[in-house]
Short mmCIF file of N, CA, C and O in Angstrom, two decimals:
data_model
loop_
_atom_site.label_atom_id
_atom_site.label_comp_id
_atom_site.label_asym_id
_atom_site.label_seq_id
_atom_site.Cartn_x
_atom_site.Cartn_y
_atom_site.Cartn_z
N MET W 1 -32.29 4.69 8.54
CA MET W 1 -33.26 4.18 7.60
C MET W 1 -34.64 4.62 8.09
O MET W 1 -34.95 4.49 9.27
N ILE W 2 -35.42 5.14 7.17
CA ILE W 2 -36.72 5.68 7.52
C ILE W 2 -37.79 4.96 6.71
O ILE W 2 -37.74 4.95 5.48
N LEU W 3 -38.75 4.37 7.41
CA LEU W 3 -39.86 3.69 6.76
C LEU W 3 -41.06 4.63 6.74
O LEU W 3 -41.50 5.10 7.79
N LEU W 4 -41.57 4.90 5.55
CA LEU W 4 -42.83 5.65 5.42
C LEU W 4 -43.95 4.61 5.48
O LEU W 4 -44.11 3.81 4.56
N PHE W 5 -44.68 4.62 6.58
CA PHE W 5 -45.65 3.56 6.85
C PHE W 5 -46.95 4.13 7.39
O PHE W 5 -46.95 4.83 8.40
N SER W 6 -48.05 3.81 6.73
CA SER W 6 -49.36 4.21 7.19
C SER W 6 -50.12 2.98 7.68
O SER W 6 -50.34 2.04 6.91
N LYS W 7 -50.49 2.97 8.95
CA LYS W 7 -51.19 1.82 9.51
C LYS W 7 -52.53 1.57 8.83
O LYS W 7 -53.01 0.45 8.79
N GLU W 8 -53.12 2.62 8.25
CA GLU W 8 -54.41 2.47 7.58
C GLU W 8 -54.26 1.80 6.21
O GLU W 8 -55.20 1.19 5.71
N LYS W 9 -53.08 1.92 5.59
CA LYS W 9 -52.90 1.44 4.21
C LYS W 9 -52.03 0.20 4.09
O LYS W 9 -52.08 -0.48 3.08
N GLN W 10 -51.19 -0.09 5.08
CA GLN W 10 -50.20 -1.16 4.94
C GLN W 10 -50.37 -2.21 6.04
O GLN W 10 -50.79 -1.91 7.14
N PRO W 11 -50.00 -3.47 5.72
CA PRO W 11 -50.09 -4.53 6.73
C PRO W 11 -49.05 -4.36 7.83
O PRO W 11 -47.91 -3.96 7.56
N GLN W 12 -49.44 -4.67 9.04
CA GLN W 12 -48.58 -4.56 10.21
C GLN W 12 -47.29 -5.38 10.05
O GLN W 12 -46.24 -5.01 10.57
N GLY W 13 -47.36 -6.48 9.31
CA GLY W 13 -46.19 -7.34 9.12
C GLY W 13 -45.01 -6.61 8.48
O GLY W 13 -43.86 -6.94 8.76
N ILE W 14 -45.29 -5.63 7.63
CA ILE W 14 -44.20 -4.85 7.01
C ILE W 14 -43.45 -4.07 8.08
O ILE W 14 -42.22 -4.07 8.13
N LEU W 15 -44.19 -3.40 8.97
CA LEU W 15 -43.57 -2.64 10.05
C LEU W 15 -42.80 -3.56 10.99
O LEU W 15 -41.66 -3.26 11.37
N ASP W 16 -43.39 -4.69 11.34
CA ASP W 16 -42.73 -5.64 12.23
C ASP W 16 -41.44 -6.16 11.61
O ASP W 16 -40.40 -6.24 12.27
N GLY W 17 -41.49 -6.51 10.32
CA GLY W 17 -40.31 -7.01 9.63
C GLY W 17 -39.22 -5.96 9.51
O GLY W 17 -38.03 -6.25 9.68
N PHE W 18 -39.61 -4.72 9.22
CA PHE W 18 -38.66 -3.61 9.13
C PHE W 18 -37.95 -3.41 10.47
O PHE W 18 -36.72 -3.32 10.52
N ASN W 19 -38.72 -3.35 11.54
CA ASN W 19 -38.13 -3.16 12.87
C ASN W 19 -37.21 -4.31 13.26
O ASN W 19 -36.11 -4.10 13.79
N ALA W 20 -37.63 -5.54 12.97
CA ALA W 20 -36.81 -6.71 13.30
C ALA W 20 -35.51 -6.72 12.50
O ALA W 20 -34.43 -6.98 13.04
N PHE W 21 -35.59 -6.41 11.20
CA PHE W 21 -34.39 -6.37 10.35
C PHE W 21 -33.41 -5.32 10.86
O PHE W 21 -32.21 -5.60 11.02
N CYS W 22 -33.89 -4.12 11.11
CA CYS W 22 -33.01 -3.04 11.57
C CYS W 22 -32.40 -3.35 12.93
O CYS W 22 -31.22 -3.06 13.16
N ALA W 23 -33.17 -3.98 13.82
CA ALA W 23 -32.64 -4.34 15.13
C ALA W 23 -31.56 -5.42 14.99
O ALA W 23 -30.50 -5.33 15.62
N THR W 24 -31.80 -6.42 14.17
CA THR W 24 -30.85 -7.50 13.96
C THR W 24 -29.55 -6.99 13.35
O THR W 24 -28.46 -7.43 13.73
N LYS W 25 -29.65 -6.06 12.41
CA LYS W 25 -28.47 -5.52 11.71
C LYS W 25 -27.90 -4.28 12.39
O LYS W 25 -26.98 -3.66 11.90
N THR W 26 -28.47 -3.89 13.53
CA THR W 26 -28.08 -2.70 14.28
C THR W 26 -28.07 -1.45 13.40
O THR W 26 -27.09 -0.71 13.35
N ILE W 27 -29.17 -1.21 12.71
CA ILE W 27 -29.33 -0.05 11.85
C ILE W 27 -30.23 0.96 12.54
O ILE W 27 -31.34 0.62 12.98
N ALA W 28 -29.76 2.19 12.66
CA ALA W 28 -30.61 3.25 13.22
C ALA W 28 -31.81 3.42 12.29
O ALA W 28 -31.66 3.49 11.07
N HIS W 29 -33.00 3.46 12.87
CA HIS W 29 -34.21 3.50 12.05
C HIS W 29 -35.35 4.18 12.77
O HIS W 29 -35.33 4.33 13.99
N LYS W 30 -36.32 4.60 11.96
CA LYS W 30 -37.55 5.12 12.52
C LYS W 30 -38.66 4.99 11.48
O LYS W 30 -38.40 4.79 10.29
N GLN W 31 -39.86 5.10 11.97
CA GLN W 31 -41.05 5.00 11.11
C GLN W 31 -41.75 6.35 11.15
O GLN W 31 -41.88 6.97 12.20
N ILE W 32 -42.15 6.81 9.96
CA ILE W 32 -42.94 8.05 9.86
C ILE W 32 -44.22 7.72 9.10
O ILE W 32 -44.27 6.76 8.33
N SER W 33 -45.24 8.52 9.31
CA SER W 33 -46.52 8.23 8.66
C SER W 33 -46.82 9.15 7.47
O SER W 33 -47.74 8.89 6.72
N THR W 34 -46.03 10.21 7.33
CA THR W 34 -46.26 11.14 6.22
C THR W 34 -44.96 11.85 5.83
O THR W 34 -44.06 11.99 6.66
N LEU W 35 -44.92 12.31 4.60
CA LEU W 35 -43.80 13.13 4.14
C LEU W 35 -44.15 14.61 4.15
O LEU W 35 -43.34 15.45 3.77
N GLN W 36 -45.37 14.92 4.57
CA GLN W 36 -45.92 16.26 4.42
C GLN W 36 -45.00 17.38 4.91
O GLN W 36 -44.71 18.31 4.18
N ASN W 37 -44.52 17.32 6.11
CA ASN W 37 -43.66 18.39 6.64
C ASN W 37 -42.20 17.95 6.75
O ASN W 37 -41.41 18.57 7.46
N ARG W 38 -41.84 16.91 6.05
CA ARG W 38 -40.49 16.34 6.14
C ARG W 38 -39.58 16.98 5.10
O ARG W 38 -39.94 17.14 3.95
N VAL W 39 -38.37 17.30 5.53
CA VAL W 39 -37.33 17.81 4.64
C VAL W 39 -36.25 16.73 4.59
O VAL W 39 -35.63 16.43 5.61
N PRO W 40 -36.03 16.11 3.43
CA PRO W 40 -34.99 15.08 3.32
C PRO W 40 -33.61 15.66 3.63
O PRO W 40 -33.30 16.78 3.25
N VAL W 41 -32.80 14.86 4.31
CA VAL W 41 -31.48 15.29 4.75
C VAL W 41 -30.43 14.30 4.24
O VAL W 41 -30.67 13.09 4.21
N LYS W 42 -29.28 14.83 3.88
CA LYS W 42 -28.16 14.01 3.41
C LYS W 42 -27.88 12.89 4.42
O LYS W 42 -27.86 13.13 5.63
N GLY W 43 -27.69 11.68 3.90
CA GLY W 43 -27.37 10.53 4.75
C GLY W 43 -28.58 9.66 5.09
O GLY W 43 -28.41 8.57 5.64
N GLU W 44 -29.77 10.11 4.75
CA GLU W 44 -30.96 9.32 5.04
C GLU W 44 -31.20 8.28 3.95
O GLU W 44 -30.84 8.48 2.79
N LEU W 45 -31.82 7.18 4.35
CA LEU W 45 -32.26 6.14 3.42
C LEU W 45 -33.74 5.89 3.70
O LEU W 45 -34.12 5.57 4.82
N TYR W 46 -34.56 6.09 2.68
CA TYR W 46 -36.00 5.94 2.82
C TYR W 46 -36.47 4.61 2.25
O TYR W 46 -36.02 4.21 1.18
N PHE W 47 -37.36 3.96 2.96
CA PHE W 47 -38.03 2.76 2.48
C PHE W 47 -39.48 3.17 2.21
O PHE W 47 -40.21 3.53 3.12
N ILE W 48 -39.86 3.16 0.92
CA ILE W 48 -41.14 3.70 0.48
C ILE W 48 -42.02 2.56 -0.05
O ILE W 48 -41.55 1.72 -0.82
N LEU W 49 -43.29 2.57 0.33
CA LEU W 49 -44.18 1.47 -0.01
C LEU W 49 -45.14 1.75 -1.17
O LEU W 49 -45.77 0.82 -1.66
N ASP W 50 -45.28 3.00 -1.61
CA ASP W 50 -46.20 3.25 -2.72
C ASP W 50 -45.64 4.32 -3.67
O ASP W 50 -44.81 5.14 -3.29
N ASP W 51 -46.10 4.27 -4.91
CA ASP W 51 -45.56 5.13 -5.96
C ASP W 51 -45.86 6.61 -5.74
O ASP W 51 -45.04 7.47 -6.07
N ARG W 52 -47.01 6.93 -5.19
CA ARG W 52 -47.35 8.34 -4.94
C ARG W 52 -46.36 8.97 -3.96
O ARG W 52 -45.87 10.08 -4.18
N ALA W 53 -46.04 8.24 -2.90
CA ALA W 53 -45.06 8.73 -1.92
C ALA W 53 -43.68 8.83 -2.55
O ALA W 53 -42.92 9.75 -2.25
N LEU W 54 -43.34 7.89 -3.43
CA LEU W 54 -42.06 7.92 -4.12
C LEU W 54 -41.92 9.22 -4.91
O LEU W 54 -40.89 9.90 -4.82
N ILE W 55 -42.92 9.57 -5.66
CA ILE W 55 -42.87 10.79 -6.48
C ILE W 55 -42.75 12.03 -5.59
O ILE W 55 -41.96 12.93 -5.86
N LEU W 56 -43.50 12.07 -4.51
CA LEU W 56 -43.43 13.20 -3.58
C LEU W 56 -42.02 13.31 -2.98
O LEU W 56 -41.45 14.40 -2.92
N LEU W 57 -41.46 12.19 -2.58
CA LEU W 57 -40.10 12.20 -2.00
C LEU W 57 -39.07 12.65 -3.04
O LEU W 57 -38.18 13.44 -2.73
N LEU W 58 -39.19 12.17 -4.27
CA LEU W 58 -38.26 12.59 -5.32
C LEU W 58 -38.32 14.10 -5.55
O LEU W 58 -37.27 14.74 -5.74
N LYS W 59 -39.51 14.67 -5.52
CA LYS W 59 -39.65 16.12 -5.66
C LYS W 59 -38.95 16.84 -4.51
O LYS W 59 -38.24 17.82 -4.73
N LYS W 60 -39.12 16.35 -3.29
CA LYS W 60 -38.49 16.97 -2.13
C LYS W 60 -36.97 16.86 -2.20
O LYS W 60 -36.25 17.78 -1.82
N ILE W 61 -36.47 15.73 -2.68
CA ILE W 61 -35.03 15.54 -2.84
C ILE W 61 -34.47 16.55 -3.85
O ILE W 61 -33.42 17.16 -3.62
N GLN W 62 -35.17 16.75 -4.95
CA GLN W 62 -34.75 17.74 -5.95
C GLN W 62 -34.77 19.15 -5.37
O GLN W 62 -33.84 19.93 -5.62
N GLU W 63 -35.80 19.47 -4.58
CA GLU W 63 -35.89 20.80 -3.97
C GLU W 63 -34.70 21.07 -3.05
O GLU W 63 -34.24 22.20 -2.94
N GLN W 64 -34.20 20.02 -2.40
CA GLN W 64 -33.06 20.17 -1.48
C GLN W 64 -31.72 20.05 -2.22
O GLN W 64 -30.67 20.12 -1.60
N GLN W 65 -31.79 19.85 -3.52
CA GLN W 65 -30.61 19.70 -4.38
C GLN W 65 -29.69 18.57 -3.90
O GLN W 65 -28.46 18.68 -3.95
N LEU W 66 -30.31 17.49 -3.46
CA LEU W 66 -29.56 16.30 -3.05
C LEU W 66 -29.43 15.36 -4.26
O LEU W 66 -30.29 15.35 -5.13
N VAL W 67 -28.37 14.59 -4.28
CA VAL W 67 -28.13 13.65 -5.37
C VAL W 67 -28.57 12.26 -4.92
O VAL W 67 -28.01 11.70 -3.96
N LEU W 68 -29.57 11.72 -5.61
CA LEU W 68 -30.09 10.40 -5.29
C LEU W 68 -29.02 9.35 -5.53
O LEU W 68 -28.35 9.34 -6.55
N GLY W 69 -28.85 8.47 -4.57
CA GLY W 69 -27.86 7.40 -4.67
C GLY W 69 -26.50 7.80 -4.15
O GLY W 69 -25.63 6.95 -3.98
N MET W 70 -26.31 9.11 -3.90
CA MET W 70 -25.04 9.58 -3.33
C MET W 70 -25.30 10.27 -1.99
O MET W 70 -24.71 9.90 -0.98
N ASP W 71 -26.16 11.29 -2.00
CA ASP W 71 -26.47 12.03 -0.78
C ASP W 71 -27.57 11.35 0.03
O ASP W 71 -27.61 11.45 1.26
N ILE W 72 -28.47 10.70 -0.66
CA ILE W 72 -29.68 10.15 -0.05
C ILE W 72 -30.09 8.91 -0.83
O ILE W 72 -29.82 8.81 -2.03
N GLY W 73 -30.73 7.96 -0.15
CA GLY W 73 -31.12 6.72 -0.82
C GLY W 73 -32.60 6.43 -0.71
O GLY W 73 -33.28 6.93 0.19
N ILE W 74 -33.07 5.60 -1.64
CA ILE W 74 -34.46 5.14 -1.62
C ILE W 74 -34.48 3.66 -1.98
O ILE W 74 -33.83 3.23 -2.92
N ILE W 75 -35.27 2.92 -1.20
CA ILE W 75 -35.63 1.55 -1.54
C ILE W 75 -37.15 1.52 -1.57
O ILE W 75 -37.80 2.01 -0.64
N CYS W 76 -37.72 0.98 -2.64
CA CYS W 76 -39.18 0.89 -2.76
C CYS W 76 -39.62 -0.56 -2.70
O CYS W 76 -38.85 -1.48 -2.97
N TYR W 77 -40.86 -0.73 -2.38
CA TYR W 77 -41.49 -2.04 -2.32
C TYR W 77 -42.23 -2.27 -3.63
O TYR W 77 -42.90 -1.37 -4.13
N ASN W 78 -42.10 -3.44 -4.19
CA ASN W 78 -42.76 -3.87 -5.43
C ASN W 78 -42.22 -3.16 -6.67
O ASN W 78 -42.45 -1.98 -6.87
N ASP W 79 -41.53 -3.91 -7.47
CA ASP W 79 -40.92 -3.41 -8.69
C ASP W 79 -41.98 -3.09 -9.74
O ASP W 79 -43.07 -3.67 -9.75
N SER W 80 -41.66 -2.16 -10.62
CA SER W 80 -42.54 -1.79 -11.74
C SER W 80 -41.68 -1.15 -12.83
O SER W 80 -40.52 -0.80 -12.60
N LEU W 81 -42.26 -0.98 -13.99
CA LEU W 81 -41.55 -0.31 -15.08
C LEU W 81 -41.16 1.11 -14.69
O LEU W 81 -40.10 1.59 -15.04
N LEU W 82 -42.04 1.79 -13.96
CA LEU W 82 -41.76 3.14 -13.48
C LEU W 82 -40.45 3.17 -12.70
O LEU W 82 -39.59 4.02 -12.92
N LYS W 83 -40.27 2.20 -11.80
CA LYS W 83 -39.09 2.19 -10.94
C LYS W 83 -37.82 1.79 -11.70
O LYS W 83 -36.72 2.06 -11.24
N GLU W 84 -37.98 1.17 -12.84
CA GLU W 84 -36.82 0.85 -13.67
C GLU W 84 -36.23 2.10 -14.32
O GLU W 84 -35.03 2.17 -14.54
N VAL W 85 -37.07 3.09 -14.65
CA VAL W 85 -36.61 4.22 -15.46
C VAL W 85 -36.52 5.55 -14.71
O VAL W 85 -35.71 6.40 -15.07
N VAL W 86 -37.31 5.76 -13.67
CA VAL W 86 -37.30 7.03 -12.95
C VAL W 86 -35.94 7.26 -12.29
O VAL W 86 -35.40 6.37 -11.64
N GLU W 87 -35.37 8.44 -12.50
CA GLU W 87 -34.10 8.85 -11.88
C GLU W 87 -32.97 7.84 -12.11
O GLU W 87 -32.12 7.65 -11.26
N GLY W 88 -32.98 7.17 -13.25
CA GLY W 88 -31.94 6.19 -13.54
C GLY W 88 -32.17 4.84 -12.88
O GLY W 88 -31.34 3.96 -12.95
N GLY W 89 -33.30 4.70 -12.21
CA GLY W 89 -33.66 3.43 -11.57
C GLY W 89 -33.77 3.55 -10.06
O GLY W 89 -32.92 4.14 -9.42
N ILE W 90 -34.85 3.01 -9.52
CA ILE W 90 -35.10 2.99 -8.07
C ILE W 90 -34.91 1.57 -7.57
O ILE W 90 -35.48 0.62 -8.13
N THR W 91 -34.11 1.39 -6.55
CA THR W 91 -33.89 0.08 -5.93
C THR W 91 -35.20 -0.42 -5.34
O THR W 91 -35.94 0.33 -4.72
N THR W 92 -35.48 -1.72 -5.56
CA THR W 92 -36.73 -2.28 -5.05
C THR W 92 -36.51 -3.60 -4.33
O THR W 92 -35.55 -4.32 -4.61
N ILE W 93 -37.43 -3.89 -3.43
CA ILE W 93 -37.60 -5.22 -2.87
C ILE W 93 -38.94 -5.66 -3.41
O ILE W 93 -39.95 -4.98 -3.19
N SER W 94 -38.95 -6.77 -4.14
CA SER W 94 -40.18 -7.15 -4.83
C SER W 94 -40.40 -8.64 -4.78
O SER W 94 -39.46 -9.43 -4.87
N THR W 95 -41.66 -8.99 -4.67
CA THR W 95 -42.03 -10.39 -4.78
C THR W 95 -42.09 -10.77 -6.25
O THR W 95 -42.18 -9.91 -7.12
N ASN W 96 -42.02 -12.04 -6.53
CA ASN W 96 -42.13 -12.52 -7.89
C ASN W 96 -43.62 -12.74 -8.18
O ASN W 96 -44.20 -13.75 -7.77
N PHE W 97 -44.24 -11.77 -8.86
CA PHE W 97 -45.68 -11.83 -9.09
C PHE W 97 -46.07 -12.99 -9.99
O PHE W 97 -47.15 -13.57 -9.84
N TYR W 98 -45.21 -13.37 -10.92
CA TYR W 98 -45.49 -14.50 -11.80
C TYR W 98 -45.59 -15.79 -10.97
O TYR W 98 -46.54 -16.56 -11.11
N THR W 99 -44.59 -16.00 -10.11
CA THR W 99 -44.58 -17.18 -9.25
C THR W 99 -45.79 -17.18 -8.32
O THR W 99 -46.42 -18.22 -8.10
N MET W 100 -46.14 -16.01 -7.79
CA MET W 100 -47.28 -15.91 -6.90
C MET W 100 -48.57 -16.30 -7.62
O MET W 100 -49.38 -17.07 -7.10
N GLY W 101 -48.76 -15.81 -8.84
CA GLY W 101 -49.96 -16.13 -9.61
C GLY W 101 -50.02 -17.60 -9.97
O GLY W 101 -51.09 -18.24 -9.89
N GLU W 102 -48.88 -18.16 -10.35
CA GLU W 102 -48.80 -19.57 -10.69
C GLU W 102 -49.17 -20.45 -9.49
O GLU W 102 -49.95 -21.39 -9.60
N ARG W 103 -48.60 -20.13 -8.34
CA ARG W 103 -48.86 -20.91 -7.11
C ARG W 103 -50.31 -20.74 -6.67
O ARG W 103 -50.94 -21.71 -6.22
N LEU W 104 -50.87 -19.55 -6.80
CA LEU W 104 -52.25 -19.32 -6.43
C LEU W 104 -53.19 -20.15 -7.31
O LEU W 104 -54.14 -20.77 -6.81
N ALA W 105 -52.90 -20.21 -8.60
CA ALA W 105 -53.71 -21.02 -9.50
C ALA W 105 -53.65 -22.50 -9.10
O ALA W 105 -54.69 -23.18 -9.09
N GLN W 106 -52.46 -22.99 -8.74
CA GLN W 106 -52.32 -24.38 -8.29
C GLN W 106 -53.15 -24.62 -7.03
O GLN W 106 -53.80 -25.66 -6.90
N MET W 107 -53.11 -23.66 -6.11
CA MET W 107 -53.86 -23.81 -4.86
C MET W 107 -55.37 -23.85 -5.12
O MET W 107 -56.08 -24.63 -4.50
N ILE W 108 -55.84 -23.02 -6.03
CA ILE W 108 -57.26 -23.00 -6.35
C ILE W 108 -57.67 -24.32 -7.00
O ILE W 108 -58.68 -24.93 -6.62
N LEU W 109 -56.87 -24.78 -7.97
CA LEU W 109 -57.20 -26.02 -8.68
C LEU W 109 -57.16 -27.25 -7.77
O LEU W 109 -57.92 -28.19 -7.98
N SER W 110 -56.30 -27.24 -6.78
CA SER W 110 -56.20 -28.39 -5.87
C SER W 110 -56.94 -28.16 -4.56
O SER W 110 -56.82 -28.97 -3.63
N ASN W 111 -57.71 -27.07 -4.49
CA ASN W 111 -58.52 -26.74 -3.31
C ASN W 111 -57.69 -26.67 -2.02
O ASN W 111 -58.12 -27.09 -0.96
N GLU W 112 -56.47 -26.14 -2.13
CA GLU W 112 -55.61 -25.96 -0.95
C GLU W 112 -55.96 -24.65 -0.25
O GLU W 112 -56.19 -23.64 -0.90
N ASN W 113 -55.97 -24.68 1.04
CA ASN W 113 -56.21 -23.48 1.83
C ASN W 113 -55.06 -23.33 2.82
O ASN W 113 -55.21 -23.64 4.00
N ILE W 114 -53.90 -22.88 2.31
CA ILE W 114 -52.71 -22.76 3.15
C ILE W 114 -52.10 -21.38 2.97
O ILE W 114 -52.36 -20.70 1.98
N GLN W 115 -51.29 -21.00 3.93
CA GLN W 115 -50.55 -19.75 3.83
C GLN W 115 -49.10 -20.10 3.50
O GLN W 115 -48.50 -20.93 4.17
N ILE W 116 -48.57 -19.47 2.44
CA ILE W 116 -47.19 -19.76 2.03
C ILE W 116 -46.43 -18.45 1.87
O ILE W 116 -47.02 -17.38 1.75
N GLU W 117 -45.12 -18.56 1.87
CA GLU W 117 -44.26 -17.38 1.66
C GLU W 117 -43.84 -17.36 0.20
O GLU W 117 -43.39 -18.37 -0.34
N ASN W 118 -44.00 -16.23 -0.44
CA ASN W 118 -43.59 -16.07 -1.83
C ASN W 118 -42.18 -15.48 -1.85
O ASN W 118 -41.87 -14.59 -1.05
N PRO W 119 -41.32 -15.93 -2.75
CA PRO W 119 -39.95 -15.40 -2.80
C PRO W 119 -39.89 -13.90 -3.10
O PRO W 119 -40.71 -13.39 -3.86
N ASN W 120 -38.95 -13.23 -2.48
CA ASN W 120 -38.68 -11.80 -2.72
C ASN W 120 -37.25 -11.65 -3.18
O ASN W 120 -36.40 -12.49 -2.90
N SER W 121 -36.98 -10.54 -3.87
CA SER W 121 -35.61 -10.27 -4.27
C SER W 121 -35.33 -8.78 -4.20
O SER W 121 -36.24 -7.96 -4.30
N LEU W 122 -34.07 -8.45 -4.00
CA LEU W 122 -33.60 -7.07 -3.99
C LEU W 122 -33.04 -6.76 -5.37
O LEU W 122 -32.17 -7.47 -5.87
N ILE W 123 -33.56 -5.70 -5.99
CA ILE W 123 -33.08 -5.26 -7.29
C ILE W 123 -32.39 -3.91 -7.08
O ILE W 123 -33.05 -2.91 -6.84
N VAL W 124 -31.07 -3.92 -7.09
CA VAL W 124 -30.29 -2.72 -6.78
C VAL W 124 -30.17 -1.86 -8.04
O VAL W 124 -29.75 -2.33 -9.10
N ARG W 125 -30.54 -0.60 -7.89
CA ARG W 125 -30.44 0.37 -8.98
C ARG W 125 -29.81 1.66 -8.46
O ARG W 125 -29.28 1.71 -7.36
N ASN W 126 -29.93 2.72 -9.22
CA ASN W 126 -29.26 4.00 -8.98
C ASN W 126 -29.60 4.66 -7.63
O ASN W 126 -28.82 5.46 -7.14
N SER W 127 -30.72 4.36 -7.03
CA SER W 127 -31.16 5.09 -5.84
C SER W 127 -30.50 4.61 -4.55
O SER W 127 -30.81 5.13 -3.47
N LEU W 128 -29.59 3.68 -4.63
CA LEU W 128 -28.99 3.14 -3.41
C LEU W 128 -27.48 3.21 -3.49
O LEU W 128 -26.88 2.92 -4.49
#
């Protein structure tokens, strides 16, 4: 499993959580900061955090004539309409933005200043 992670753009907690999950599940993993000189290889699973990188990776997968969901996998962060339709669907791990907005409004109205965890879900599609 390969995490595309830029320390300048992403919170450290994502990297820490990725490493902890892979260690707990005994999954071979590594973190890369760019796709620039990377050639996707059969058997890899990429965890992608932004749409621009997703599109670049999909182009590279096509160039290598790999079949998404069979030869190579992708999991993206944060679901969107784009990820529902591109390549028959991209698997995502996404927070519930509606619940987050609702809870944030409650916190503002009641003047709460707390840190809470928002629920996440895995949406399995064609890319996995």
